[in-house]
Coordinates of C-alpha atoms in Angstrom, one line a residue:
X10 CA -19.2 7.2 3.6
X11 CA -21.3 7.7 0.6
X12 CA -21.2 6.3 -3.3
X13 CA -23.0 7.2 -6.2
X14 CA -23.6 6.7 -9.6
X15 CA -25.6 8.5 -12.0
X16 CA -26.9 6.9 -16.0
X17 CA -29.7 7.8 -18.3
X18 CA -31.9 5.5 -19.8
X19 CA -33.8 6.9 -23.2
X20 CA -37.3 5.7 -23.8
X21 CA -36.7 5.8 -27.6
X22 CA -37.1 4.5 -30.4
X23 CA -34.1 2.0 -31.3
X24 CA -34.0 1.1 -35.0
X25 CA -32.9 -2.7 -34.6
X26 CA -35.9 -3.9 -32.5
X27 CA -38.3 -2.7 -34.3
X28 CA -41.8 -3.3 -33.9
X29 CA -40.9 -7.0 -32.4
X30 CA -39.9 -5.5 -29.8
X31 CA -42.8 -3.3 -29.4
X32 CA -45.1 -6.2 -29.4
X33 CA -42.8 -8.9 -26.8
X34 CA -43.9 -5.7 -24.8
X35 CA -47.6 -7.0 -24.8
X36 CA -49.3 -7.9 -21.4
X37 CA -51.5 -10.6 -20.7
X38 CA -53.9 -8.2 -21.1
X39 CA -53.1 -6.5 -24.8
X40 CA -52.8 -10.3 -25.3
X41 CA -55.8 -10.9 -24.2
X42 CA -57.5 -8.1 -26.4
X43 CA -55.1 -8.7 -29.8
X44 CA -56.7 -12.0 -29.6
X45 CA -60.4 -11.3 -29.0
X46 CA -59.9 -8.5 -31.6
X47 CA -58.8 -11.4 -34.3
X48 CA -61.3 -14.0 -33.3
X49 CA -64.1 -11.2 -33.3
X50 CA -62.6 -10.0 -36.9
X51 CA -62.3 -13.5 -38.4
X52 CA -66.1 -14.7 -37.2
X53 CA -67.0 -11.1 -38.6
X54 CA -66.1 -12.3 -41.9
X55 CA -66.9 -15.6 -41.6
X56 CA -70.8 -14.3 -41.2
X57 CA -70.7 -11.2 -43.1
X58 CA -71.3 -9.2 -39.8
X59 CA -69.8 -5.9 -40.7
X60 CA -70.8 -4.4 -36.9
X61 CA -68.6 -7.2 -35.4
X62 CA -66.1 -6.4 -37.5
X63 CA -65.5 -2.9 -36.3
X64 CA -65.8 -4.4 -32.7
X65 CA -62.6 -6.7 -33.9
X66 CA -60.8 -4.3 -35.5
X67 CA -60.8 -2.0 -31.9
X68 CA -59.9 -4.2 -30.0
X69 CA -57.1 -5.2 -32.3
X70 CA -55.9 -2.0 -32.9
X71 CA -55.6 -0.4 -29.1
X72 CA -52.9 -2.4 -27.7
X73 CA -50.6 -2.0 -31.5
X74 CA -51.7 2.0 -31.0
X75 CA -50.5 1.8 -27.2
X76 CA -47.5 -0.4 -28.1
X77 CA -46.1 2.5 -30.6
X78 CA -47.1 5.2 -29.0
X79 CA -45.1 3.6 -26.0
X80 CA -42.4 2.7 -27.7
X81 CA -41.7 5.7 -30.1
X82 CA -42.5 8.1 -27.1
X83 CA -39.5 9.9 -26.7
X84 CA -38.9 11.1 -22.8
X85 CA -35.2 10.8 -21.1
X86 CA -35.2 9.6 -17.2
X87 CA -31.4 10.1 -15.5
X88 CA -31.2 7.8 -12.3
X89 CA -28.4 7.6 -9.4
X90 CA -27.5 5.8 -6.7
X91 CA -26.5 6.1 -3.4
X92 CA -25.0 3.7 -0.9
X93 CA -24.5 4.6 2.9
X94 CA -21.9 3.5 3.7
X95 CA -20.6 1.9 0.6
X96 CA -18.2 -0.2 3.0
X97 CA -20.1 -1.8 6.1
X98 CA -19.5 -5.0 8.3
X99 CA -21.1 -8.3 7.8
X100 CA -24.7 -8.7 10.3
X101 CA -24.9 -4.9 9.6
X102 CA -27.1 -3.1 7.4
X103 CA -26.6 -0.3 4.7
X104 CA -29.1 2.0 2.8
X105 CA -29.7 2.3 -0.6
X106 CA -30.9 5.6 -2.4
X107 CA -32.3 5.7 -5.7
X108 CA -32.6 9.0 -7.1
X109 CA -35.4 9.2 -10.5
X110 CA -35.0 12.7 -12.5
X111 CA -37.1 13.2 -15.8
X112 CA -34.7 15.8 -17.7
X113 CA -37.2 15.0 -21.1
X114 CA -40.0 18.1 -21.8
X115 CA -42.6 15.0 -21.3
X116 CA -44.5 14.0 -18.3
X117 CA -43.9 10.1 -17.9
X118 CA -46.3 7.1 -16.9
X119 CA -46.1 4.9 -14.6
X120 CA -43.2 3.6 -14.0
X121 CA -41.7 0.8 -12.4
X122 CA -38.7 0.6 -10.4
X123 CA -36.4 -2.2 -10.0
X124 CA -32.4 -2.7 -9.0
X125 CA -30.7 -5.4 -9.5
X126 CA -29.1 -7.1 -5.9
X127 CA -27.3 -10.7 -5.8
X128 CA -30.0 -13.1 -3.2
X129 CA -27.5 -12.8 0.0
X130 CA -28.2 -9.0 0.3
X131 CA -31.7 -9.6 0.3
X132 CA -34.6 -10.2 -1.6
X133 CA -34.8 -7.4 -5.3
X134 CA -36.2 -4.6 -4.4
X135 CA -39.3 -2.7 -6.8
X136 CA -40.7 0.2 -6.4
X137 CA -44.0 2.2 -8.3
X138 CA -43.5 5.6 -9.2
X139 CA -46.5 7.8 -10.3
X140 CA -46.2 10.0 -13.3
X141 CA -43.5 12.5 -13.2
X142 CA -43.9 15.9 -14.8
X143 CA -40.9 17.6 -16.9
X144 CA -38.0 18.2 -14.7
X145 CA -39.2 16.3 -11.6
X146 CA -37.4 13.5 -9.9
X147 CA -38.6 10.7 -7.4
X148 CA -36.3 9.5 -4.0
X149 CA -37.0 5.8 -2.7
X150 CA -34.6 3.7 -0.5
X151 CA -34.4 0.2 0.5
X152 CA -32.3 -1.8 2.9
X153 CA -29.6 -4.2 2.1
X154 CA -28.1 -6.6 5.1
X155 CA -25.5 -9.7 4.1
X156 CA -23.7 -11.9 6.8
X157 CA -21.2 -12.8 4.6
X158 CA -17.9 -10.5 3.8
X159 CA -17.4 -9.9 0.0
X160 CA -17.6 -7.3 -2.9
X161 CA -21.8 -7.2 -4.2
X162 CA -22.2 -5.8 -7.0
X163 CA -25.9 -3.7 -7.1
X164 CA -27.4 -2.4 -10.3
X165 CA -27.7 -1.8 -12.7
X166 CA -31.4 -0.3 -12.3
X167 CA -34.1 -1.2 -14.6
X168 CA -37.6 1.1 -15.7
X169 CA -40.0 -0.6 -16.5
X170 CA -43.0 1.6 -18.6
X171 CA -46.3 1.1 -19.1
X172 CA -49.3 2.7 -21.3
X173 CA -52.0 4.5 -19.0
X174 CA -54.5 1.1 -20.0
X175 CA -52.2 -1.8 -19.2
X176 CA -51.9 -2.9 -22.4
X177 CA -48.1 -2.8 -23.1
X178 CA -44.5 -2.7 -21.0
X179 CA -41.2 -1.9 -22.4
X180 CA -38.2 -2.3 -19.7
X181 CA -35.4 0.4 -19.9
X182 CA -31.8 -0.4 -18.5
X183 CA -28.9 1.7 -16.9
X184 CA -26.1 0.7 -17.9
X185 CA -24.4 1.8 -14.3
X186 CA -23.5 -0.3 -11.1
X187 CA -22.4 0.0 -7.8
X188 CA -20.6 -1.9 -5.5
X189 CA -21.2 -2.9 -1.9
X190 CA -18.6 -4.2 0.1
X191 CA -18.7 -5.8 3.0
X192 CA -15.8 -6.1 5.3
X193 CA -15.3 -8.4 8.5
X194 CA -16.6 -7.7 11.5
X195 CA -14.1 -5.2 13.8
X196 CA -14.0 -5.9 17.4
X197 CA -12.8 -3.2 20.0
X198 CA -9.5 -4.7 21.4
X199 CA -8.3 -3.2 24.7
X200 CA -5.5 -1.3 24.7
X201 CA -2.7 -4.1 26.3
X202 CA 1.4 -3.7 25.5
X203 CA 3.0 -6.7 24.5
X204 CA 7.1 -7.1 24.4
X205 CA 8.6 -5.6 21.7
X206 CA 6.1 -3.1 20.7
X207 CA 7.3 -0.7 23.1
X208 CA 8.6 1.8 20.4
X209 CA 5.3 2.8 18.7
X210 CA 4.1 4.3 22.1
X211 CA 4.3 8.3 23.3
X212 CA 7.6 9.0 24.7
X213 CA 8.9 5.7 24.1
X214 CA 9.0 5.9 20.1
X215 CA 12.3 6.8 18.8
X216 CA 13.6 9.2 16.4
X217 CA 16.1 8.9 13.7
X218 CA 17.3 12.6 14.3
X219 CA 17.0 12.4 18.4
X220 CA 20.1 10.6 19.0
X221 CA 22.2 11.9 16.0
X222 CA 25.5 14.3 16.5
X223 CA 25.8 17.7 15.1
X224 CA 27.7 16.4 12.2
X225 CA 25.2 13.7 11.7
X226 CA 22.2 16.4 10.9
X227 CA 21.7 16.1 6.9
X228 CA 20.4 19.7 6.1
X229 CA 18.4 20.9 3.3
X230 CA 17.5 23.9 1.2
X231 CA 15.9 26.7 3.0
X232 CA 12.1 27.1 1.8
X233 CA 9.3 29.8 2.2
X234 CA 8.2 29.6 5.5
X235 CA 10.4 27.3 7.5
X236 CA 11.4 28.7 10.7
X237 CA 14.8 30.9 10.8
X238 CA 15.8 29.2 14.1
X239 CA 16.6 25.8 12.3
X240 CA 18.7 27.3 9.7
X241 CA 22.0 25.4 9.9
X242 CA 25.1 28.2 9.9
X243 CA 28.0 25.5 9.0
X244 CA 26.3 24.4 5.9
X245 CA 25.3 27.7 5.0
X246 CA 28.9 28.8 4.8
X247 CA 29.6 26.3 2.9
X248 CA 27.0 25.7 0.3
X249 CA 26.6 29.5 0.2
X250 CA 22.9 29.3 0.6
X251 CA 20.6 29.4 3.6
X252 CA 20.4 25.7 4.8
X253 CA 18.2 24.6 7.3
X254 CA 18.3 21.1 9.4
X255 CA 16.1 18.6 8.8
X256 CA 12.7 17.7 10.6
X257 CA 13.1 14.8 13.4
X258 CA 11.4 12.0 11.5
X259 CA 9.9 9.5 14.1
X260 CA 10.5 5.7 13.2
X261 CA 7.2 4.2 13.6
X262 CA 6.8 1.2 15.3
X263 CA 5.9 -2.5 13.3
X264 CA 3.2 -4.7 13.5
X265 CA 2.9 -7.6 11.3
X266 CA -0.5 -9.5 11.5
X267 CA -0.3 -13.1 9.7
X268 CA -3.5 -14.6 8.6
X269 CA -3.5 -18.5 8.0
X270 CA -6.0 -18.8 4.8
X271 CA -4.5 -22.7 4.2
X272 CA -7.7 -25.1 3.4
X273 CA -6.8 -27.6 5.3
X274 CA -6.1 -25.8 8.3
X275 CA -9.7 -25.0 8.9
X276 CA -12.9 -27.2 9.0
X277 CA -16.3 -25.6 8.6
X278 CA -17.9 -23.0 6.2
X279 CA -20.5 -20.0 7.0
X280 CA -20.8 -17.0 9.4
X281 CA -19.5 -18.7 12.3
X282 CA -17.3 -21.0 10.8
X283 CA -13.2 -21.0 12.0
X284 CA -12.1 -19.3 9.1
X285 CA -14.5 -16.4 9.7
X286 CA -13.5 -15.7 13.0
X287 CA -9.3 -15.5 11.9
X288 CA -10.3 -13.2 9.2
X289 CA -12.4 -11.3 12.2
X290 CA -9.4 -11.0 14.5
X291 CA -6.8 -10.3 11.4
X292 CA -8.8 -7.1 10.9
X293 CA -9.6 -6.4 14.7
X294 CA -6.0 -6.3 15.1
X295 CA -4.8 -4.5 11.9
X296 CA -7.7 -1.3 12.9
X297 CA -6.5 -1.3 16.8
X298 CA -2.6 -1.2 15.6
X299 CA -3.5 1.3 13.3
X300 CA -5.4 3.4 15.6
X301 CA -2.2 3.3 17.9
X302 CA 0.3 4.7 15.5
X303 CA 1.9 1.6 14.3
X304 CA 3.0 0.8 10.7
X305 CA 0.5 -2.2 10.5
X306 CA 1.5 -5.0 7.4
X307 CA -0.7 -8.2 6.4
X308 CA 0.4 -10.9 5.6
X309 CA -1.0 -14.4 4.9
X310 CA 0.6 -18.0 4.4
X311 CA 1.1 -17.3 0.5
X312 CA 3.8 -14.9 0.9
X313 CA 1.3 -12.2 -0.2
X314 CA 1.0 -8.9 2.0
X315 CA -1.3 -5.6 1.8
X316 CA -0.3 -2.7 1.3
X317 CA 2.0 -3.6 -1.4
X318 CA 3.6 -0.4 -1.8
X319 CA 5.9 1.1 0.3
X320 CA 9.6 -0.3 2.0
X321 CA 9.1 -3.2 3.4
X322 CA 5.4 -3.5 2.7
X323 CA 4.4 -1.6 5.4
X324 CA 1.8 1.6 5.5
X325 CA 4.8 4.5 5.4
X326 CA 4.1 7.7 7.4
X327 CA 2.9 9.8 4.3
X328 CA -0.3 7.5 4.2
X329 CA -3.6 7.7 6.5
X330 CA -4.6 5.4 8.6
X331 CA -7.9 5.5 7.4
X332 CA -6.3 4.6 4.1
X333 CA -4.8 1.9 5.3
X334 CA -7.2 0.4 7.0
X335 CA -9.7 1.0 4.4
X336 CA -7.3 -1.2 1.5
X337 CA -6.7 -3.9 4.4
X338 CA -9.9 -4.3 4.8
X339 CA -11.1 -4.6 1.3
X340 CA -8.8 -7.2 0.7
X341 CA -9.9 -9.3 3.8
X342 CA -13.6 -9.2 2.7
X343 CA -12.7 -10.8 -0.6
X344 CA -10.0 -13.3 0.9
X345 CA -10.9 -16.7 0.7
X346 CA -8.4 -20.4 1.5
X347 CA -5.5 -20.8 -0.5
X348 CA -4.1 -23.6 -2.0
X349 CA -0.7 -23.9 -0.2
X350 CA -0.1 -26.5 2.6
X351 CA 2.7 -24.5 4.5
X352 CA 3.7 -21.8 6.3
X353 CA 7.0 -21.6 4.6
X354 CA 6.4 -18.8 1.9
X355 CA 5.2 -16.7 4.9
X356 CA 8.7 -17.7 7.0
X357 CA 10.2 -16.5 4.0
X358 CA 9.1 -13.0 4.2
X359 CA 9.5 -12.6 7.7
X360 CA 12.4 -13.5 8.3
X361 CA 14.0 -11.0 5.9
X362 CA 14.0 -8.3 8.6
X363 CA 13.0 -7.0 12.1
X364 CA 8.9 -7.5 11.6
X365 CA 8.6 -5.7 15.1
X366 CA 5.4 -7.4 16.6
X367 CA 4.0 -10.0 15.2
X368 CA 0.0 -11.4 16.0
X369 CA -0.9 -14.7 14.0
X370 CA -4.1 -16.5 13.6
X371 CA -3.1 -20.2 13.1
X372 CA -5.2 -23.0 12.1
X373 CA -4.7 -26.3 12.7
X374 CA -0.9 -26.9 12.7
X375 CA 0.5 -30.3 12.0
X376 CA 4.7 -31.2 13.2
X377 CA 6.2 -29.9 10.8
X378 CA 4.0 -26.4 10.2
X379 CA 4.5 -25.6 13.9
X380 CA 7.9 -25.8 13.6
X381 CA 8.1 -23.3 10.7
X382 CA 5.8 -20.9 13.0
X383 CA 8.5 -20.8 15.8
X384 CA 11.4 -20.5 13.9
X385 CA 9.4 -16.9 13.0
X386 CA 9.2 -15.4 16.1
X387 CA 13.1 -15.2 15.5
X388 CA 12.5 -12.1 13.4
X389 CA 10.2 -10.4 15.4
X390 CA 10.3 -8.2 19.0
X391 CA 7.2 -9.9 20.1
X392 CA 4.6 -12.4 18.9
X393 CA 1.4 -13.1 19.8
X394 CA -0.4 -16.8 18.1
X395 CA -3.9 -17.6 18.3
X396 CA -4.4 -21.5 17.3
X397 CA -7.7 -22.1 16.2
X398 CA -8.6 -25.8 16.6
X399 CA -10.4 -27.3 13.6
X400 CA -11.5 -30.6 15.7
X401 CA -13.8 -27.6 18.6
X402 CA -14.5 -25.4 15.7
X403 CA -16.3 -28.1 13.1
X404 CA -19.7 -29.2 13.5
X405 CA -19.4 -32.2 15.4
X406 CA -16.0 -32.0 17.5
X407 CA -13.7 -34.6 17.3
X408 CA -13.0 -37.6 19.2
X409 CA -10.0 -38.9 17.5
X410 CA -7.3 -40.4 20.5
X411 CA -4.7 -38.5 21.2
X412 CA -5.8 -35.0 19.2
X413 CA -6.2 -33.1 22.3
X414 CA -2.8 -33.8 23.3
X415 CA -1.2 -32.8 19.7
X416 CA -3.2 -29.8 20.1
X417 CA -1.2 -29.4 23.5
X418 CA 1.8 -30.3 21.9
X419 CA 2.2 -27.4 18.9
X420 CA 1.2 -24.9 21.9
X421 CA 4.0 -26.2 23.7
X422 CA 6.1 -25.6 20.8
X423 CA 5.4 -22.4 20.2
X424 CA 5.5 -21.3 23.5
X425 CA 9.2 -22.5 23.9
X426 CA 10.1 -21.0 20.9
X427 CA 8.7 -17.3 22.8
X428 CA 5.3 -17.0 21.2
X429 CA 2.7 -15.8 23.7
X430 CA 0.5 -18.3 22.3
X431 CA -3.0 -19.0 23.2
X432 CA -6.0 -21.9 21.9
X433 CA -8.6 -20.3 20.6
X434 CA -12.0 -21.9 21.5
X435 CA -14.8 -22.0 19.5
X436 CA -17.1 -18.9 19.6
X437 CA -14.7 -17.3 21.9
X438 CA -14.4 -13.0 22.3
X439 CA -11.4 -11.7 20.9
X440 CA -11.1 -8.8 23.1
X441 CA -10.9 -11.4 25.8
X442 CA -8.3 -13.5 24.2
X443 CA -6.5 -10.2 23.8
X444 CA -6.2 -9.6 28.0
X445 CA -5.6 -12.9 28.6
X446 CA -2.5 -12.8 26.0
X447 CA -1.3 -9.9 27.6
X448 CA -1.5 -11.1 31.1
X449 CA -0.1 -14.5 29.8
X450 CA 3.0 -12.2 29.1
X451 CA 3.5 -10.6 31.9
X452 CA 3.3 -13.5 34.1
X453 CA 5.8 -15.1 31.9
X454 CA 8.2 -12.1 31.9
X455 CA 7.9 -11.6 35.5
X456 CA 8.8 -15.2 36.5
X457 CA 11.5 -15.3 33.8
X458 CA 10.9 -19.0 32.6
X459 CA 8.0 -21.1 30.6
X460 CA 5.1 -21.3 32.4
X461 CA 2.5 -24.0 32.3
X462 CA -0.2 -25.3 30.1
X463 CA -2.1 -22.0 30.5
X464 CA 0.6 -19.5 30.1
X465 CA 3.6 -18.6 28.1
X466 CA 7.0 -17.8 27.8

């Protein structure tokens, strides 16, 4: 995936600066010779010396000439940029291509390049471009790497000129800017079956025309092209106009993935921090549903799901997966906590309807929050729960009595309530979690009861 931008900068003259601006243009060295011009000019005068005098007044003059002459020198430069991709996980790195065209009839100076990038991506890149002559152009690229998710935005670009003796700069902006976003990082899952996703697989998926009577087929005019074999007699007769019967429509499967953004739920900031790795798995899960044909919704604690359009929230048939995935994941690279302290606005959504499967990433779950997360798997043909443990996931891990076996406890809860629900250490792979879950569920199913501390009903 590619991005671009394109803008023109005009090294012109602008009628508000005037020459103030030409002269805050001044280097150290036009400085430098501006002042020795002066001194030499006054001293001239002071001692009558008419042949320092004409020394003063050239060194005075050449860095106002090459101050004008710089500033009223008329020459358009059109830039653009390119990021690849434009959307790329955190630890990964993207390239940036900056594109210099003069479109003026006049050869340019020197020029220097510079773009704009906020710190995490990376330290500002600058680049020196030699004179370009009339209609020629200039490609550089640099590298931009951030380990955080979020939106960056890059640009705009800045030109800066310079007279062929050093003596003046002028900087020319863009007024154009790009944006870099960086999503979470997507781990391949294994392909596993959990209960009560069974209908968004091959054979197993059902159709809303499969199992329907002759008299329940709902026909529809006949268009250009559709195949004569489906035209529908009994309707035709009596509508008195080819009818033809409708396409089997398959009824994709669900799968809701709950993210837990709650502050206090999670302990920690940075990279490797609780938080990060929830938002990791929420969009691990969301790609690997998607890639399997299901209709995939987010939702987090707030209520709050992605997509927003559609029945029931969920990505409808007439929209691409990529599509999907790619708004799902924009909107996990910007989330952040929230400021609720339950999971009831979340309960509230859910239980409104068949969610199909459900996979949560919990944080830290007191009495009363784990007790809202059974009551959802209710709703819902399966459910999956990974607890992350803020006490093994801060810096230091906690030693407060008895936290261990609360921990132990809201499993418990869970688990009785028919969550396949599994502790998530710190650091630990995903893709692992994700077998272990599935063989938690089988072992489960196959024995028919609650199984111990290291499976679940």
């Amino acid at each position: 995936m590619t991005s671009g931008s394109t803008g023109q900068a005009e090294a012109e003259r602008d009628e508000k600066g005037g020459i103030r601006t030409a002269l805050a243009g001044l280097t150290t060295r036009g400085r430098s010779f501006l002042a020795a011009g002066v001194a030499a000019a006054v001293c001239a005068y002071v001692l009558g010396q008419s042949d320092l005098l004409r020394v003063g007044l050239l060194l005075s003059v050449l860095p106002l000439v090459c101050a004008t002459v710089l500033y009223r020198t008329r020459y358009r430069v059109s830039g653009s940029r390119r990021l690849s991709p434009a959307r790329v996980p955190a630890g990964s790195e993207a390239r940036v291509h900056l594109r210099m065209d003069n479109v003026s009839r006049l050869p340019t100076g020197l020029l220097m390049l510079q773009d704009r990038v906020p710190y995490v991506l990376g330290p500002r890149p600058r680049f020196v471009l030699d004179r370009v002559e009339p209609g020629g152009r200039r490609e550089v690229s640099y590298r931009v790497r951030s380990d955080l998710r979020g939106r960056y935005p890059l640009g705009p670009l800045q030109l800066r000129l310079s007279d062929p003796f050093g003596m003046c700069e002028l900087t020319r902006s863009f007024s154009t800017y790009d944006t870099l976003t960086v999503i979470p990082r997507v781990e391949p899952l294994p392909p596993v079956r959990f209960s009560g996703e069974a209908k968004g697989y091959g054979d197993g998926r059902q159709r809303s025309l499969a199992l329907a009577g002759e008299d329940d087929v709902i026909p529809r005019g006949y268009r250009y092209g559709d195949d004569l074999r489906r035209v529908h007699w009994r309707s035709t007769a009596r509508y008195g106009e080819l009818m033809v019967r409708r396409e089997e429509q398959p009824q994709r499967a669900r799968c809701t993935v709950l993210l837990d953004t709650r502050g206090p739920a999670f302990q920690g900031a940075g990279p490797d921090s609780a938080f990060e790795w929830a938002v990791s798995g929420a969009a691990s899960v969301l790609v690997h549903m998607l890639e399997r044909g299901f209709s995939v919704r987010l939702l987090t604690d707030t209520g709050s799901s992605v997509p927003g359009e559609g029945a029931d929230g969920f990505a409808g048939a007439s929209q691409e997966s990529a599509d999907a995935a790619g708004l799902m994941m924009d909107t996990l690279a910007v989330i952040d906590h929230s400021d609720g302290t339950g999971l009831s606005r979340a309960y509230d959504v859910l239980r409104g309807g068949n969610e199909g499967l459900l996979v949560a990433f919990f944080g830290d779950l007191d009495e009363e929050q784990a007790t809202v997360a059974a009551k959802m798997r209710q709703r819902s043909g399966g459910a999956v729960a990974f607890v992350l443990d803020g006490g093994a996931w801060g810096r230091e891990p906690t030693d407060v009595p008895g936290a261990l076996d609360r921990g132990e406890e809201r499993l418990r809860m869970l688990r009785e309530a028919g969550w396949t629900a599994l502790s998530v250490p710190r650091g630990a792979p995903l893709n692992e979690l994700w077998r272990q879950a599935d063989r938690t569920r089988t072992d489960a199913a196959a024995t028919g009861g609650v199984l111990g501390e290291g499976g679940a009903a």
